[in-house]
Coordinates of C-alpha atoms in Angstrom, one line a residue:
M467 CA 77.1 182.2 135.9
G468 CA 77.1 179.5 138.5
S469 CA 80.1 177.6 139.8
S470 CA 81.3 174.6 137.8
G471 CA 82.8 172.9 140.8
V472 CA 86.2 171.1 140.6
V473 CA 88.0 170.9 137.2
V474 CA 90.8 168.5 136.6
G475 CA 93.1 168.2 133.7
Y476 CA 93.4 164.6 132.6
D477 CA 95.4 162.9 129.8
G478 CA 95.7 159.4 131.1
S479 CA 99.3 159.7 132.3
E480 CA 100.6 158.8 135.7
F481 CA 100.7 162.4 137.0
A482 CA 97.2 163.0 135.6
V483 CA 95.9 160.0 137.5
R484 CA 97.4 161.4 140.7
A485 CA 95.6 164.7 139.9
L486 CA 92.3 162.9 139.3
E487 CA 92.6 161.1 142.6
W488 CA 93.1 164.4 144.4
A489 CA 90.3 166.1 142.4
L490 CA 87.9 163.3 143.4
D491 CA 88.7 163.8 147.1
E492 CA 88.2 167.6 146.7
A493 CA 84.9 167.1 145.0
E494 CA 83.7 164.7 147.7
L495 CA 84.9 166.8 150.6
R496 CA 83.3 170.0 149.1
G497 CA 80.1 168.4 147.8
L498 CA 80.8 169.7 144.3
P499 CA 80.5 168.3 140.8
L500 CA 83.7 167.3 138.9
T501 CA 84.6 168.2 135.3
V502 CA 87.3 166.0 133.6
C503 CA 89.0 168.1 131.0
H504 CA 91.1 166.7 128.2
A505 CA 92.6 168.8 125.4
W506 CA 94.0 167.5 122.1
Q507 CA 95.6 169.2 119.2
P508 CA 96.3 167.7 115.8
P509 CA 99.5 168.7 114.1
R510 CA 99.4 171.5 111.5
G511 CA 98.5 170.2 108.1
A512 CA 97.1 166.8 109.4
D513 CA 94.7 165.1 107.0
V514 CA 91.1 164.4 107.8
G515 CA 91.8 160.7 108.7
T516 CA 94.5 161.7 111.2
V517 CA 92.4 164.3 112.9
A518 CA 89.5 161.9 113.2
A519 CA 91.8 159.2 114.7
M520 CA 93.2 161.7 117.2
R521 CA 89.7 162.8 118.2
R522 CA 88.6 159.2 118.8
A523 CA 91.7 158.6 121.0
A524 CA 91.1 161.8 122.9
E525 CA 87.5 160.7 123.5
R526 CA 88.7 157.3 124.9
V527 CA 91.1 159.1 127.3
V528 CA 88.5 161.5 128.7
R529 CA 85.9 158.8 129.0
Q530 CA 88.3 156.6 131.0
G531 CA 88.9 159.4 133.5
A532 CA 85.1 160.1 133.8
E533 CA 84.2 156.5 134.3
W534 CA 86.8 156.2 137.1
A535 CA 85.2 159.2 138.8
R536 CA 81.7 158.0 138.3
A537 CA 82.6 154.8 140.0
R538 CA 83.0 156.9 143.2
G539 CA 79.4 158.0 142.8
L540 CA 80.2 161.6 141.9
P541 CA 78.4 163.7 139.3
V542 CA 80.9 164.1 136.4
D543 CA 81.0 166.2 133.3
I544 CA 83.3 165.8 130.4
D545 CA 85.1 168.6 128.6
L546 CA 86.8 167.6 125.4
Y547 CA 88.6 170.5 123.9
Q548 CA 90.5 170.9 120.6
G549 CA 93.4 173.2 121.4
A550 CA 95.9 174.0 124.1
A551 CA 95.3 172.4 127.4
A552 CA 96.6 175.3 129.4
D553 CA 94.3 177.8 127.6
R554 CA 91.2 175.6 128.2
L555 CA 92.0 175.1 131.9
V556 CA 92.4 178.8 132.4
E557 CA 89.1 179.5 130.6
L558 CA 87.3 176.9 132.8
S559 CA 88.9 178.5 135.9
A560 CA 86.8 181.6 135.5
T561 CA 83.7 179.7 136.9
A562 CA 85.4 176.9 138.8
D563 CA 85.8 176.6 142.5
L564 CA 89.1 174.8 142.1
V565 CA 91.4 173.5 139.3
V566 CA 93.6 170.5 139.8
V567 CA 96.6 169.7 137.6
G568 CA 99.2 167.0 137.6
S569 CA 102.8 168.1 138.1
C570 CA 106.2 166.7 138.0
R571 CA 109.7 167.7 139.0
P572 CA 111.7 169.5 136.3
D573 CA 113.1 166.8 133.9
A574 CA 114.4 167.6 130.5
S575 CA 113.6 164.0 129.3
R576 CA 109.9 164.8 129.7
G577 CA 110.0 167.8 127.4
V578 CA 108.6 171.2 128.1
T579 CA 104.9 170.6 127.6
I580 CA 104.1 169.5 131.2
G581 CA 106.0 172.4 132.7
A582 CA 104.4 174.8 130.3
V583 CA 100.9 173.8 131.1
R584 CA 101.7 173.9 134.9
R585 CA 103.2 177.4 134.7
V586 CA 100.5 178.9 132.5
V587 CA 97.6 177.5 134.6
A588 CA 99.3 178.5 137.9
G589 CA 100.0 182.0 136.7
R590 CA 96.7 182.8 134.9
A591 CA 93.9 180.7 136.6
R592 CA 91.2 182.8 138.1
C593 CA 90.5 180.4 141.0
P594 CA 92.7 178.4 143.3
V595 CA 94.9 175.7 141.7
I596 CA 96.3 172.6 143.2
M597 CA 99.4 171.1 141.5
V598 CA 99.8 167.4 142.4
R599 CA 103.1 165.5 142.3
D600 CA 103.4 162.4 140.1
T601 CA 105.9 160.7 142.5
G602 CA 106.3 160.0 146.1
P603 CA 103.8 158.6 148.7
A604 CA 100.3 160.2 148.9
R605 CA 100.2 162.0 152.2
R606 CA 96.8 161.9 153.9
S607 CA 97.6 162.4 157.6
G608 CA 100.1 165.2 157.6
P609 CA 99.0 168.8 158.4
I610 CA 98.0 171.5 155.9
A611 CA 100.9 174.0 155.7
V612 CA 100.4 177.6 154.7
G613 CA 103.0 180.2 154.0
V614 CA 102.3 183.7 155.4
N615 CA 104.6 186.7 155.4
G616 CA 102.2 189.3 156.6
N617 CA 102.1 191.2 153.3
G618 CA 99.4 191.4 150.7
D619 CA 95.9 189.9 150.9
I620 CA 96.6 187.0 153.3
D621 CA 93.0 186.5 154.3
V622 CA 92.1 184.6 151.1
V623 CA 95.1 182.4 151.6
L624 CA 94.3 181.6 155.2
A625 CA 90.7 181.0 154.4
F626 CA 91.5 178.4 151.8
A627 CA 94.0 176.7 154.1
C628 CA 91.6 176.6 157.0
Q629 CA 88.8 175.2 154.8
E630 CA 91.1 172.5 153.5
A631 CA 92.3 171.6 157.0
M632 CA 88.7 171.5 158.3
A633 CA 87.4 169.4 155.4
R634 CA 90.3 166.9 155.8
R635 CA 90.2 167.0 159.6
L636 CA 93.9 167.9 159.7
P637 CA 95.8 170.4 161.8
L638 CA 97.0 173.7 160.2
V639 CA 100.6 174.8 160.4
V640 CA 101.1 178.5 159.6
V641 CA 104.7 179.1 158.4
H642 CA 106.2 182.5 158.9
A643 CA 109.9 183.3 158.2
W644 CA 111.9 186.5 158.4
Q645 CA 115.4 187.7 157.8
H646 CA 117.0 189.4 160.7
Q647 CA 119.1 191.6 158.5
A648 CA 116.1 193.0 156.7
C649 CA 114.4 193.8 160.0
H650 CA 117.6 195.5 161.2
V651 CA 117.7 197.7 158.1
R652 CA 114.1 198.9 158.5
A653 CA 114.4 199.5 162.2
V654 CA 115.4 202.9 163.7
M655 CA 117.5 201.1 166.3
P656 CA 119.2 197.8 165.9
L657 CA 117.0 194.9 167.0
E658 CA 118.2 191.8 168.9
P659 CA 117.3 188.5 167.4
A660 CA 115.1 187.6 170.4
A661 CA 113.2 190.9 169.9
V662 CA 112.7 190.2 166.2
R663 CA 111.4 186.7 167.0
A664 CA 109.1 188.0 169.7
H665 CA 107.7 190.7 167.4
A666 CA 107.1 188.1 164.6
E667 CA 105.4 185.7 166.9
E668 CA 103.2 188.4 168.4
R669 CA 102.2 189.6 164.9
M670 CA 101.2 186.1 163.8
T671 CA 99.2 185.7 167.0
R672 CA 97.2 188.8 166.2
V673 CA 96.7 187.7 162.6
L674 CA 95.4 184.3 163.6
V675 CA 92.9 185.5 166.3
P676 CA 89.9 185.8 163.9
W677 CA 90.7 182.4 162.4
R678 CA 90.9 180.7 165.7
L679 CA 87.5 182.2 166.6
R680 CA 86.0 181.2 163.3
Y681 CA 87.3 177.6 163.5
P682 CA 87.4 176.8 167.2
N683 CA 87.8 173.0 166.5
L684 CA 90.7 173.5 164.2
L685 CA 94.2 173.0 165.6
I686 CA 96.3 175.9 164.4
E687 CA 100.0 175.9 165.1
V688 CA 102.6 178.5 164.2
S689 CA 106.1 177.7 162.8
A690 CA 108.0 180.9 163.0
A691 CA 111.7 181.0 162.3
E692 CA 114.5 183.2 161.1
G693 CA 115.8 182.3 157.7
P694 CA 114.9 182.2 154.0
A695 CA 111.1 181.6 153.5
R696 CA 111.7 179.0 150.8
Q697 CA 113.8 176.9 153.2
E698 CA 111.1 177.0 155.9
L699 CA 108.3 176.2 153.5
L700 CA 110.3 173.2 152.1
E701 CA 110.8 171.9 155.6
A702 CA 107.1 172.2 156.4
A703 CA 106.2 170.5 153.1
L704 CA 108.2 167.4 154.0
D705 CA 105.4 166.2 156.3
A706 CA 102.5 168.2 154.9
T707 CA 99.5 166.8 153.0
L708 CA 99.2 170.1 151.2
L709 CA 101.3 173.3 151.0
V710 CA 99.2 176.5 150.4
V711 CA 100.8 179.7 149.1
G712 CA 99.5 183.0 147.8
A713 CA 100.3 184.4 144.3
P714 CA 99.3 187.7 142.8
E715 CA 96.7 187.8 140.0
S716 CA 97.9 187.0 136.5
R717 CA 101.4 185.8 137.5
C718 CA 103.4 183.6 139.8
G719 CA 106.1 185.1 142.0
S720 CA 109.5 183.5 142.2
M721 CA 108.6 181.9 145.5
T722 CA 105.6 180.2 144.1
V723 CA 107.5 179.0 141.1
F724 CA 110.2 177.6 143.4
M725 CA 107.6 175.7 145.4
L726 CA 106.0 174.2 142.3
D727 CA 109.4 172.9 141.2
H728 CA 110.7 171.7 144.5
A729 CA 108.0 171.1 147.1
P730 CA 107.6 167.3 147.9
C731 CA 103.8 167.6 148.4
P732 CA 101.0 169.0 146.4
V733 CA 100.9 172.8 146.2
A734 CA 97.8 175.0 146.3
I735 CA 98.2 178.5 144.6
V736 CA 95.6 181.0 145.9
R737 CA 95.1 184.3 144.1
T738 CA 95.8 187.4 146.1
Q739 CA 95.6 191.2 145.3
E740 CA 99.3 191.5 146.3
V741 CA 102.1 189.0 146.9
A742 CA 101.5 186.9 150.0
L743 CA 104.3 184.4 149.5

C-alpha cells in the first residue's frame, strides 16, 4: 500500500487550526498530499434526526479545513469518520508519512478528551507524530532540537530531525544530557566531572560523523550538559522551532509524556525499537 502523505486531525478548534497550519507546511516542504481527518461520534441512543444533524455539522467542519488547505494549492483528501478520533488517526498512521495533531497544556477546564486523543495517538501511531501547541508564538526561525541519549535506535530519530532541519533550512541542535552520579556508579574507578563531559562529547562527535557527511550543508551543533535530560530538553525547546524525541513502539516513555505536557514548542515523536529519549 502506498503512502498517504501527511494526515492532520481537525475539528475546527484553535489548537486544530494550529495543527492544520503546521501540516500544510509539512506537506509543502515534503511534496506530499494532505489528508484532513475529522471524527464525530453521536451519543448512545441518539435518534435519527440528531445523528443526521451531527453528520452535517461534521461535514461542514472537515470541508472548512480542506478548503483552507486547497487555497494553498495543495492536493487534499477528506477523511470523515464516525467513531473515536484517536482510533482513526492511529489507523491512518499505518500508511502515513506523518500525523499532525493539535495539543494543549494540561487544563482540567478543557476536559480529558484533548489529552486522551494526544496520548493515544502519540503512543500508538505507526509513523512520526507532531503535536502542535495551541498557544504561544509560532516559531519559524529557531533551530530544530533533538534529544539523544546514546541508547536505543537513535538513527531514525536523527534522520527525522536532519530532514526537518534541511527542509526548513534551519540549524540542528543535538541535546545530550548525563548524570555524573550514574556514570560514577557504572565506572570501575571514580570519574572526574571533566572526564565524564569529555567522554560524552567525544561519544556524540562519533555518533554525528555520518550525519555531518550525509548533510554537509546542515549546521549541526551539540548541546551537552550534566543534569536531568528533561531540564536540558526544556531549555532547548524555549528557542526551538521543533523538538524531536524518540519513543518506543506502542507506548510513550515518561520523558516523552513530560515533553508533550510541558515543552513550549511543537514536539515530534519518532518511533524507535528501544527508548531513545
